[in-house]
Amino acid sequence: MSVTVPGDMTLAQMRAIHRGGAMAPIDAGAQAQVESAAAMVAQAAAGDAAVYGVNTGFGKLASVRIAAEDTAQLQRNLIVSHCCGVGEVLARDTTRLMLALKAVSLARGASGVRWEVIALLEGMLERGVTPVIPAQGSVGASGDLAPLAHMAAVMIGDGEAELDGTRMPGGAALERAGLVPVVLGPKEGLALINGTQFSTACALAGLFAAWGCLEAGLVTAALSTDAIMGSTAPLLPEIHALRGHAGQIEVAAEMRALMAGSEIRESHREGDARVQDPYCIRCQPQVAGACLDLLRGAARTLWIEANAVTDNPLVLGQAGRIVSGGNFHAEPVAFAADQIALAVAELGAIAQRRVAMMVDPALSHDLPPFLTPAPGLNSGLMIAEVTSAALMSENKHLANPCSTDSTPTSANQEDHVSMAAHGAMRLERMGRNLGAIVGVELLAGAQGVAFRAPLATSPRLARAIAALRARVPALEADRVLAPDIEAATDMVRGGALAAAAGVELQP
């Protein structure tokens, strides 16, 4: 049976959880170290030395000593006082991923919680108890305090949760699922809310969405190139080997394979008066390849962070010490989120220019205006292109960096923060926008290729078009296009388009 190894949870496991899959049980071999750390914390709570968050207050109140008999109340007070989130509720799949990341982090055995805390997180995931998490309220240090407090509130029988599609009090959800709330021991509340799991889960969700759009975008890029009878000379491997960037080399190779066997391409190798295509066609490997490299770098950062111990203080078992540090500061996540945002914005920008090229008869190499058989009477994809432009522009605004922002909080004790949370949260909207841009390009590319009949596109691209046509008929006359765009976007974001064309890139 597969297990989740603390410190070595894979991106594939994370993606499976985010898609609604079960979390493999945490390796029971981690329990001994977890319980040893918990025993050290219990000993510290009963001792005379001040240990932050164990027998002291929190943040600016760290100098206030807490009596041993009040440590349980201290942890409960911490949870309920920090439930200050506002705004829309975090998506269920992202919340489940957040719970999994918290469980894996605690199972590293450096947070000082008992095994039963981890077991409750696993039980909530297994039985479908999903805390209701207001998405706003974290500045990305000292951890994602407010959103994680709403998670922890359910674990102590408070707060609100969703079970079987129904929202209810957290305690009722646990009882209905056959789970028992935990009574927090020393430091356990702090371990639950101090960490980067909210920001990391949101950034991972953004990464997964961006990755799927990139894969689908290679298919639509190849379709667009064939539709405007673009040259494949810029895809020659020698060009990209001379530059040496791995992503660029891989994108060019994938596009060559996608277009292999296209009769449209072969028809204009000779006698084409055009010398060079515009950059949105000629520079596709350079742009999409750079985005691929950027996403891979962000993926590595987020993989490390997802497996990390990010609460405070930390229990150093071998050294026999409990020490305060700053692993809760989510700067790496903020940088990764900004990198993902840049890649998403650029993928959308170049895809939108390809859409604009296809609907413009001055640039499309004799395709009809707005890709309609009867322009004038029909407007075709005129406003679909405008929609793609609106989404592209919105993503460019959203891509402005969040990691460069900071504001002091908690009476200046937490005087530099990462802003990772909203840097990661915006990725959900950006991913939806990118999916729709690529979806519009899919509609345009398929429509454009059809106008080249009787010449046929490549076998792989033909399969992509067939998959589209199973959901969206060709545009013969004007109709309401919003459902068509939605269907094409679903194919992009759900992976059906990439699967139909056989595109699968490795993170």
Coordinates of C-alpha atoms in Angstrom, one line a residue:
M1 CA 0.0 0.0 0.0
S2 CA 1.3 3.4 -0.9
V3 CA 2.1 5.8 2.0
T4 CA 2.8 9.5 2.3
V5 CA 6.4 10.0 3.5
P6 CA 6.8 13.1 5.7
G7 CA 9.3 15.3 3.9
D8 CA 8.9 13.5 0.6
M9 CA 5.3 14.0 -0.5
T10 CA 5.4 14.3 -4.3
L11 CA 3.9 16.9 -6.6
A12 CA 1.8 14.1 -8.2
Q13 CA 0.4 13.1 -4.8
M14 CA -0.5 16.8 -4.1
R15 CA -2.1 17.2 -7.5
A16 CA -4.1 14.0 -6.9
I17 CA -5.4 15.3 -3.6
H18 CA -6.3 18.7 -5.2
R19 CA -8.3 16.8 -7.8
G20 CA -10.4 15.1 -5.2
G21 CA -8.3 12.0 -4.6
A22 CA -7.6 10.4 -1.3
M23 CA -4.4 11.1 0.7
A24 CA -2.3 8.0 1.2
P25 CA -1.8 7.3 4.9
I26 CA 1.2 9.0 6.5
D27 CA 4.0 6.5 7.1
A28 CA 3.5 5.2 10.6
G29 CA 7.3 5.1 11.0
A30 CA 7.1 8.9 11.7
Q31 CA 5.1 8.4 14.9
A32 CA 8.0 7.8 17.3
Q33 CA 9.7 11.1 16.4
V34 CA 6.4 12.9 16.6
E35 CA 5.7 11.6 20.1
S36 CA 9.2 12.3 21.3
A37 CA 8.9 15.9 20.3
A38 CA 5.5 16.2 22.0
A39 CA 7.0 14.8 25.2
M40 CA 9.7 17.5 25.1
V41 CA 7.1 20.2 24.7
A42 CA 5.1 18.7 27.6
Q43 CA 8.2 18.8 29.8
A44 CA 8.9 22.4 28.8
A45 CA 5.3 23.4 29.7
A46 CA 5.7 22.0 33.2
G47 CA 9.1 23.6 33.7
D48 CA 10.3 27.0 34.9
A49 CA 12.1 28.3 31.7
A50 CA 10.1 30.5 29.4
V51 CA 9.5 28.8 26.0
Y52 CA 7.7 30.8 23.4
G53 CA 4.2 29.7 22.7
V54 CA 4.4 26.8 25.2
N55 CA 4.2 28.8 28.5
T56 CA 4.2 32.3 27.2
G57 CA 1.8 34.6 25.3
F58 CA 2.1 35.1 21.5
G59 CA 3.6 37.8 19.3
K60 CA 4.0 41.0 21.1
L61 CA 2.7 39.3 24.3
A62 CA 5.6 36.7 24.3
S63 CA 7.0 38.2 27.5
V64 CA 3.8 37.2 29.4
R65 CA 4.3 34.0 31.4
I66 CA 1.4 31.5 31.4
A67 CA 0.8 29.1 34.4
A68 CA 1.1 25.4 33.7
E69 CA -2.6 24.9 34.5
D70 CA -3.6 27.5 31.9
T71 CA -1.7 26.1 28.9
A72 CA -4.7 24.2 27.4
Q73 CA -6.9 27.3 27.7
L74 CA -4.0 29.3 26.1
Q75 CA -4.0 27.1 23.0
R76 CA -7.8 27.2 22.7
N77 CA -7.9 31.0 23.1
L78 CA -5.2 31.3 20.4
I79 CA -7.4 29.4 17.9
V80 CA -10.7 31.3 18.5
S81 CA -9.1 34.7 18.7
H82 CA -7.3 34.2 15.4
C83 CA -10.5 33.2 13.5
C84 CA -10.7 36.6 11.9
G85 CA -10.8 35.6 8.2
V86 CA -13.1 37.4 5.8
G87 CA -14.2 37.2 2.1
E88 CA -15.1 34.3 -0.1
V89 CA -14.7 30.7 1.1
L90 CA -11.6 28.9 -0.1
A91 CA -12.3 26.2 -2.8
R92 CA -12.9 22.8 -1.3
D93 CA -10.1 21.1 -3.2
T94 CA -7.6 23.7 -2.2
T95 CA -8.7 23.4 1.4
R96 CA -8.3 19.6 1.3
L97 CA -4.8 20.1 0.0
M98 CA -4.0 22.6 2.8
L99 CA -5.1 20.0 5.4
A100 CA -2.8 17.4 3.8
L101 CA 0.1 19.8 3.8
K102 CA -0.4 20.6 7.4
A103 CA -0.5 16.9 8.3
V104 CA 2.7 16.2 6.4
S105 CA 4.5 19.1 8.0
L106 CA 3.5 18.1 11.6
A107 CA 4.5 14.5 10.8
R108 CA 8.1 15.6 10.4
G109 CA 8.3 15.5 14.2
A110 CA 9.6 19.0 14.8
S111 CA 6.4 20.7 15.8
G112 CA 5.7 19.1 19.2
V113 CA 2.2 17.9 18.6
R114 CA 0.8 14.5 19.5
W115 CA 0.1 11.9 16.9
E116 CA -3.6 12.2 17.5
V117 CA -3.6 15.7 16.1
I118 CA -2.2 14.4 12.8
A119 CA -4.6 11.4 12.9
L120 CA -7.5 13.8 13.2
L121 CA -6.4 15.8 10.1
E122 CA -6.1 12.5 8.2
G123 CA -9.5 11.4 9.4
M124 CA -11.1 14.7 8.3
L125 CA -9.6 14.2 4.8
E126 CA -10.7 10.6 4.7
R127 CA -14.3 11.2 5.8
G128 CA -14.9 14.5 3.9
V129 CA -15.0 17.0 6.8
T130 CA -13.8 20.2 5.1
P131 CA -13.3 23.3 7.2
V132 CA -14.9 26.5 5.8
I133 CA -12.0 28.8 5.3
P134 CA -12.6 32.6 4.6
A135 CA -9.9 33.3 2.0
Q136 CA -8.7 36.7 3.2
G137 CA -6.8 37.7 6.3
S138 CA -3.2 36.4 5.9
V139 CA -0.2 38.6 5.2
G140 CA 2.1 35.5 4.8
A141 CA 3.9 35.8 8.2
S142 CA 3.7 34.8 11.1
G143 CA 2.3 32.0 9.0
D144 CA -1.2 32.0 7.5
L145 CA -2.7 32.7 10.9
A146 CA -6.3 33.5 10.2
P147 CA -7.1 30.9 7.6
L148 CA -5.3 28.1 9.5
A149 CA -7.2 29.2 12.7
H150 CA -10.5 28.5 10.9
M151 CA -9.1 25.0 10.1
A152 CA -8.0 24.4 13.6
A153 CA -11.3 25.6 15.0
V154 CA -13.1 22.7 13.4
M155 CA -10.6 20.3 14.9
I156 CA -11.5 21.5 18.4
G157 CA -15.2 21.2 17.7
D158 CA -15.8 24.9 16.9
G159 CA -15.9 26.9 13.6
E160 CA -17.8 25.7 10.5
A161 CA -17.3 22.8 8.1
E162 CA -18.8 21.2 5.0
L163 CA -19.8 17.6 4.9
D164 CA -21.6 15.8 2.1
G165 CA -22.3 19.2 0.5
T166 CA -23.8 20.8 3.6
R167 CA -22.3 23.5 5.8
M168 CA -22.7 23.0 9.5
P169 CA -21.0 23.7 12.8
G170 CA -17.6 22.1 13.0
G171 CA -18.4 20.0 16.0
A172 CA -21.5 18.6 14.3
A173 CA -19.5 17.7 11.2
L174 CA -17.0 15.8 13.3
E175 CA -19.7 14.0 15.2
R176 CA -21.6 13.0 12.0
A177 CA -18.3 11.7 10.5
G178 CA -17.5 9.7 13.6
L179 CA -14.6 11.8 14.6
V180 CA -13.8 13.3 18.1
P181 CA -12.5 16.8 18.6
V182 CA -9.1 17.2 19.9
V183 CA -8.3 18.8 23.3
L184 CA -5.2 20.8 22.5
G185 CA -2.0 20.2 24.5
P186 CA 0.9 22.6 24.9
K187 CA 1.9 24.3 21.7
E188 CA -0.5 22.4 19.5
G189 CA -2.7 25.3 18.7
L190 CA 0.3 27.3 17.7
A191 CA 1.6 24.4 15.6
L192 CA -1.7 24.3 13.7
I193 CA -2.0 28.0 12.8
N194 CA 1.7 28.9 12.5
G195 CA 2.8 27.8 9.0
T196 CA 2.6 28.5 5.3
Q197 CA 0.1 25.7 4.3
F198 CA -2.7 28.1 3.2
S199 CA -0.4 30.1 0.9
T200 CA 1.4 27.0 -0.4
A201 CA -1.8 25.2 -1.2
C202 CA -3.2 28.2 -3.1
A203 CA 0.1 28.6 -5.0
L204 CA 0.1 24.9 -5.9
A205 CA -3.5 25.1 -7.1
G206 CA -2.3 28.0 -9.3
L207 CA 0.6 26.0 -10.5
F208 CA -1.5 23.0 -11.5
A209 CA -3.9 25.3 -13.4
A210 CA -1.1 27.1 -15.2
W211 CA 0.6 23.8 -16.1
G212 CA -2.6 22.5 -17.7
C213 CA -3.1 25.7 -19.7
L214 CA 0.5 25.6 -20.9
E215 CA 0.1 22.0 -22.2
A216 CA -3.2 23.0 -23.9
G217 CA -1.6 26.2 -25.2
L218 CA 1.0 24.2 -27.1
V219 CA -1.9 22.5 -29.0
T220 CA -3.6 25.8 -29.8
A221 CA -0.3 27.4 -30.7
A222 CA 0.3 24.7 -33.3
L223 CA -3.3 25.0 -34.5
S224 CA -2.9 28.7 -34.9
T225 CA 0.3 28.3 -36.8
D226 CA -1.3 25.9 -39.2
A227 CA -4.4 28.1 -39.6
I228 CA -2.4 31.1 -40.7
M229 CA -0.1 28.9 -42.8
G230 CA 2.8 29.8 -40.6
S231 CA 6.4 28.6 -41.1
T232 CA 7.8 25.7 -39.0
A233 CA 11.4 26.8 -39.8
P234 CA 11.6 28.7 -36.4
L235 CA 11.0 25.3 -34.7
L236 CA 14.2 23.7 -36.1
P237 CA 16.1 22.1 -33.3
E238 CA 19.4 23.7 -34.3
I239 CA 18.0 27.1 -33.5
H240 CA 17.1 26.2 -29.9
A241 CA 20.2 24.1 -29.2
L242 CA 22.3 27.2 -30.0
R243 CA 20.5 29.1 -27.2
G244 CA 20.4 26.2 -24.8
H245 CA 17.3 26.8 -22.6
A246 CA 15.7 23.5 -21.7
G247 CA 12.1 24.8 -21.9
Q248 CA 12.6 26.4 -25.2
I249 CA 14.1 23.3 -26.7
E250 CA 11.2 21.1 -25.3
V251 CA 8.5 23.4 -26.5
A252 CA 10.0 23.6 -30.0
A253 CA 10.2 19.8 -30.1
E254 CA 6.6 19.3 -28.9
M255 CA 5.3 21.8 -31.6
R256 CA 7.3 20.0 -34.3
A257 CA 5.7 16.7 -33.3
L258 CA 2.2 18.3 -33.1
M259 CA 2.5 19.6 -36.6
A260 CA 4.2 16.6 -38.2
G261 CA 2.3 15.4 -41.2
S262 CA 0.2 18.5 -41.8
E263 CA -0.8 18.9 -45.5
I264 CA -1.4 22.6 -44.8
R265 CA 2.2 23.0 -43.8
E266 CA 3.6 21.1 -46.7
S267 CA 1.5 23.1 -49.2
H268 CA 3.4 26.4 -48.7
R269 CA 7.0 25.3 -48.2
E270 CA 7.8 26.5 -51.7
G271 CA 6.6 29.8 -53.3
D272 CA 5.4 31.5 -50.1
A273 CA 6.2 35.3 -50.6
R274 CA 6.2 35.8 -46.8
V275 CA 9.7 35.9 -45.4
Q276 CA 9.0 35.9 -41.7
D277 CA 6.0 35.4 -39.5
P278 CA 5.1 37.9 -36.6
Y279 CA 6.7 37.2 -33.3
C280 CA 3.5 35.5 -31.8
I281 CA 4.2 32.7 -34.3
R282 CA 7.9 32.9 -34.8
C283 CA 8.9 33.2 -31.1
Q284 CA 6.5 30.7 -29.6
P285 CA 9.2 28.4 -28.2
Q286 CA 11.1 31.3 -26.8
V287 CA 8.1 32.6 -24.9
A288 CA 6.3 29.4 -23.9
G289 CA 9.7 27.7 -23.2
A290 CA 10.7 30.5 -20.8
C291 CA 7.3 30.1 -19.1
L292 CA 7.9 26.4 -18.8
D293 CA 11.2 27.0 -17.2
L294 CA 9.7 29.5 -14.8
L295 CA 6.9 27.1 -13.8
R296 CA 9.4 24.3 -13.2
G297 CA 11.4 26.6 -10.9
A298 CA 8.3 27.5 -9.0
A299 CA 7.2 23.9 -8.8
R300 CA 10.5 23.0 -7.1
T301 CA 10.2 25.8 -4.6
L302 CA 6.6 24.8 -3.7
W303 CA 7.5 21.1 -3.5
I304 CA 10.2 22.0 -0.9
E305 CA 7.8 24.3 1.0
A306 CA 5.0 21.7 0.9
N307 CA 7.2 19.2 2.7
A308 CA 8.8 21.7 5.1
V309 CA 8.3 22.4 8.8
T310 CA 7.1 26.0 8.9
D311 CA 5.8 26.6 12.4
N312 CA 7.5 28.2 15.4
P313 CA 9.1 27.4 17.8
L314 CA 10.7 24.2 16.5
V315 CA 11.6 21.1 18.5
L316 CA 15.2 20.0 17.7
G317 CA 15.0 16.5 19.0
Q318 CA 18.6 15.4 18.6
A319 CA 19.9 18.6 20.2
G320 CA 17.3 18.4 22.9
R321 CA 16.2 22.0 22.4
I322 CA 13.1 24.0 21.6
V323 CA 14.1 27.1 19.6
S324 CA 12.4 30.1 18.0
G325 CA 13.0 30.8 14.3
G326 CA 11.3 32.2 11.3
N327 CA 10.3 29.4 9.0
F328 CA 6.7 30.7 9.0
H329 CA 7.8 33.6 6.8
A330 CA 6.4 32.7 3.4
E331 CA 8.9 34.7 1.2
P332 CA 9.7 31.6 -1.0
V333 CA 6.0 31.0 -1.6
A334 CA 5.5 34.7 -2.5
F335 CA 8.3 34.6 -5.0
A336 CA 7.0 31.4 -6.5
A337 CA 3.5 32.8 -6.8
D338 CA 4.9 35.9 -8.5
Q339 CA 6.8 33.7 -11.0
I340 CA 3.7 31.7 -11.8
A341 CA 1.7 34.9 -12.3
L342 CA 4.3 36.2 -14.8
A343 CA 4.2 32.9 -16.7
V344 CA 0.4 32.9 -16.8
A345 CA 0.3 36.5 -18.0
E346 CA 2.8 35.9 -20.8
L347 CA 1.2 32.7 -22.0
G348 CA -2.1 34.6 -22.3
A349 CA -0.5 37.6 -23.9
I350 CA 1.1 35.6 -26.8
A351 CA -2.0 33.4 -27.2
Q352 CA -4.2 36.5 -27.5
R353 CA -2.0 37.9 -30.2
R354 CA -2.4 34.7 -32.2
V355 CA -6.2 35.0 -31.9
A356 CA -6.0 38.6 -33.0
M357 CA -3.9 37.5 -36.0
M358 CA -6.3 34.8 -37.1
V359 CA -9.4 37.1 -37.1
D360 CA -7.6 39.9 -39.1
P361 CA -7.7 39.3 -42.8
A362 CA -4.6 41.5 -43.3
L363 CA -2.5 39.1 -41.2
S364 CA -4.2 35.7 -41.5
H365 CA -3.1 34.8 -45.0
D366 CA -6.5 34.9 -46.7
L367 CA -8.7 33.6 -43.9
P368 CA -12.1 35.3 -43.9
P369 CA -12.6 38.3 -41.6
F370 CA -13.4 37.1 -38.0
L371 CA -13.4 33.5 -39.3
T372 CA -17.0 33.5 -40.4
P373 CA -18.1 32.2 -43.9
A374 CA -20.3 35.2 -44.4
P375 CA -18.6 38.3 -42.9
G376 CA -20.7 41.4 -42.7
L377 CA -24.0 39.6 -42.2
N378 CA -22.1 37.6 -39.5
S379 CA -19.6 38.9 -37.0
G380 CA -18.1 35.5 -36.3
L381 CA -15.4 35.6 -33.6
M382 CA -15.1 39.3 -33.5
I383 CA -16.2 39.8 -29.9
A384 CA -14.7 36.5 -28.7
E385 CA -11.3 38.1 -29.7
V386 CA -12.3 41.2 -27.7
T387 CA -13.1 39.0 -24.7
S388 CA -9.7 37.3 -24.9
A389 CA -8.1 40.8 -25.0
A390 CA -10.0 41.9 -21.9
L391 CA -8.8 38.8 -20.0
M392 CA -5.2 39.2 -21.2
S393 CA -5.2 42.8 -20.0
E394 CA -6.7 41.8 -16.6
N395 CA -4.0 39.2 -16.1
K396 CA -1.3 41.7 -16.9
H397 CA -2.5 43.9 -14.1
L398 CA -2.9 40.9 -11.7
A399 CA 0.7 39.8 -12.5
N400 CA 2.2 42.8 -10.7
P401 CA 4.4 41.4 -7.9
C402 CA 3.0 40.9 -4.5
S403 CA 6.3 39.9 -2.9
T404 CA 7.7 43.4 -3.0
D405 CA 4.9 44.6 -0.7
S406 CA 5.0 44.5 3.1
T407 CA 3.3 46.1 6.0
P408 CA 4.1 45.9 9.7
T409 CA 1.6 44.1 11.9
S410 CA 1.1 43.0 15.5
A411 CA 2.4 46.2 17.1
N412 CA 5.5 46.1 14.9
Q413 CA 6.6 42.7 16.2
E414 CA 5.9 41.2 12.8
D415 CA 7.4 44.1 10.9
H416 CA 8.2 42.5 7.5
V417 CA 5.7 40.1 5.9
S418 CA 5.7 38.2 2.6
M419 CA 2.1 38.9 1.2
A420 CA 2.3 35.3 -0.1
A421 CA -1.4 34.6 0.6
H422 CA -2.9 37.1 -1.8
G423 CA 0.0 36.6 -4.2
A424 CA -1.1 32.9 -4.3
M425 CA -4.9 33.6 -4.1
R426 CA -4.9 35.8 -7.3
L427 CA -3.6 32.8 -9.3
E428 CA -7.0 31.2 -9.3
R429 CA -8.5 34.1 -11.1
M430 CA -5.5 34.4 -13.4
G431 CA -5.8 30.7 -14.3
R432 CA -9.4 31.0 -15.1
N433 CA -8.6 33.9 -17.4
L434 CA -5.8 32.1 -19.1
G435 CA -8.0 29.0 -19.6
A436 CA -10.6 31.2 -21.4
I437 CA -8.0 32.9 -23.6
V438 CA -6.6 29.5 -24.7
G439 CA -10.2 28.3 -25.1
V440 CA -10.9 31.2 -27.5
E441 CA -7.7 30.4 -29.4
L442 CA -8.9 26.8 -29.7
L443 CA -12.2 27.9 -31.3
A444 CA -10.3 30.2 -33.6
G445 CA -7.6 27.8 -34.6
A446 CA -10.1 25.0 -35.3
Q447 CA -12.2 27.3 -37.4
G448 CA -9.2 28.6 -39.3
V449 CA -7.9 25.2 -40.1
A450 CA -11.3 24.2 -41.5
F451 CA -11.0 27.0 -44.0
R452 CA -7.9 25.4 -45.5
A453 CA -9.8 22.4 -46.7
P454 CA -9.3 20.2 -48.7
L455 CA -5.8 20.5 -47.1
A456 CA -5.7 18.6 -43.8
T457 CA -3.9 19.5 -40.6
S458 CA -1.7 17.0 -38.8
P459 CA -3.1 13.8 -37.3
R460 CA -2.5 14.9 -33.7
L461 CA -4.1 18.3 -34.3
A462 CA -7.0 16.6 -36.1
R463 CA -7.7 14.6 -33.0
A464 CA -7.7 17.8 -31.0
I465 CA -10.3 19.4 -33.4
A466 CA -12.4 16.2 -33.3
A467 CA -12.5 16.4 -29.5
L468 CA -13.6 20.0 -29.8
R469 CA -16.3 19.2 -32.4
A470 CA -17.7 16.6 -30.1
R471 CA -18.7 19.4 -27.9
V472 CA -18.8 22.5 -30.1
P473 CA -20.0 22.6 -33.7
A474 CA -18.2 24.7 -36.3
L475 CA -19.4 28.3 -36.5
E476 CA -21.4 28.5 -39.8
A477 CA -23.6 31.5 -38.7
D478 CA -23.7 33.8 -35.7
R479 CA -25.0 32.3 -32.5
V480 CA -24.5 32.9 -28.7
L481 CA -20.9 32.0 -28.2
A482 CA -20.6 32.1 -24.4
P483 CA -21.4 28.4 -24.2
D484 CA -18.9 27.6 -26.9
I485 CA -16.2 29.5 -25.0
E486 CA -17.1 27.8 -21.7
A487 CA -16.9 24.3 -23.3
A488 CA -13.6 25.1 -24.9
T489 CA -12.3 26.5 -21.7
D490 CA -13.3 23.4 -19.8
M491 CA -11.4 21.3 -22.4
V492 CA -8.3 23.5 -21.7
R493 CA -8.5 23.5 -17.9
G494 CA -9.7 20.0 -17.5
G495 CA -7.0 18.4 -19.6
A496 CA -9.2 17.0 -22.4
L497 CA -7.5 19.1 -25.1
A498 CA -4.0 18.1 -24.2
A499 CA -5.0 14.5 -23.8
A500 CA -6.6 14.4 -27.2
A501 CA -3.4 15.7 -28.8
G502 CA -1.1 13.6 -26.7
V503 CA 0.6 16.4 -24.9
E504 CA 2.0 15.7 -21.4
L505 CA 4.9 17.7 -20.0
Q506 CA 6.7 16.7 -16.8
P507 CA 7.1 19.3 -14.0

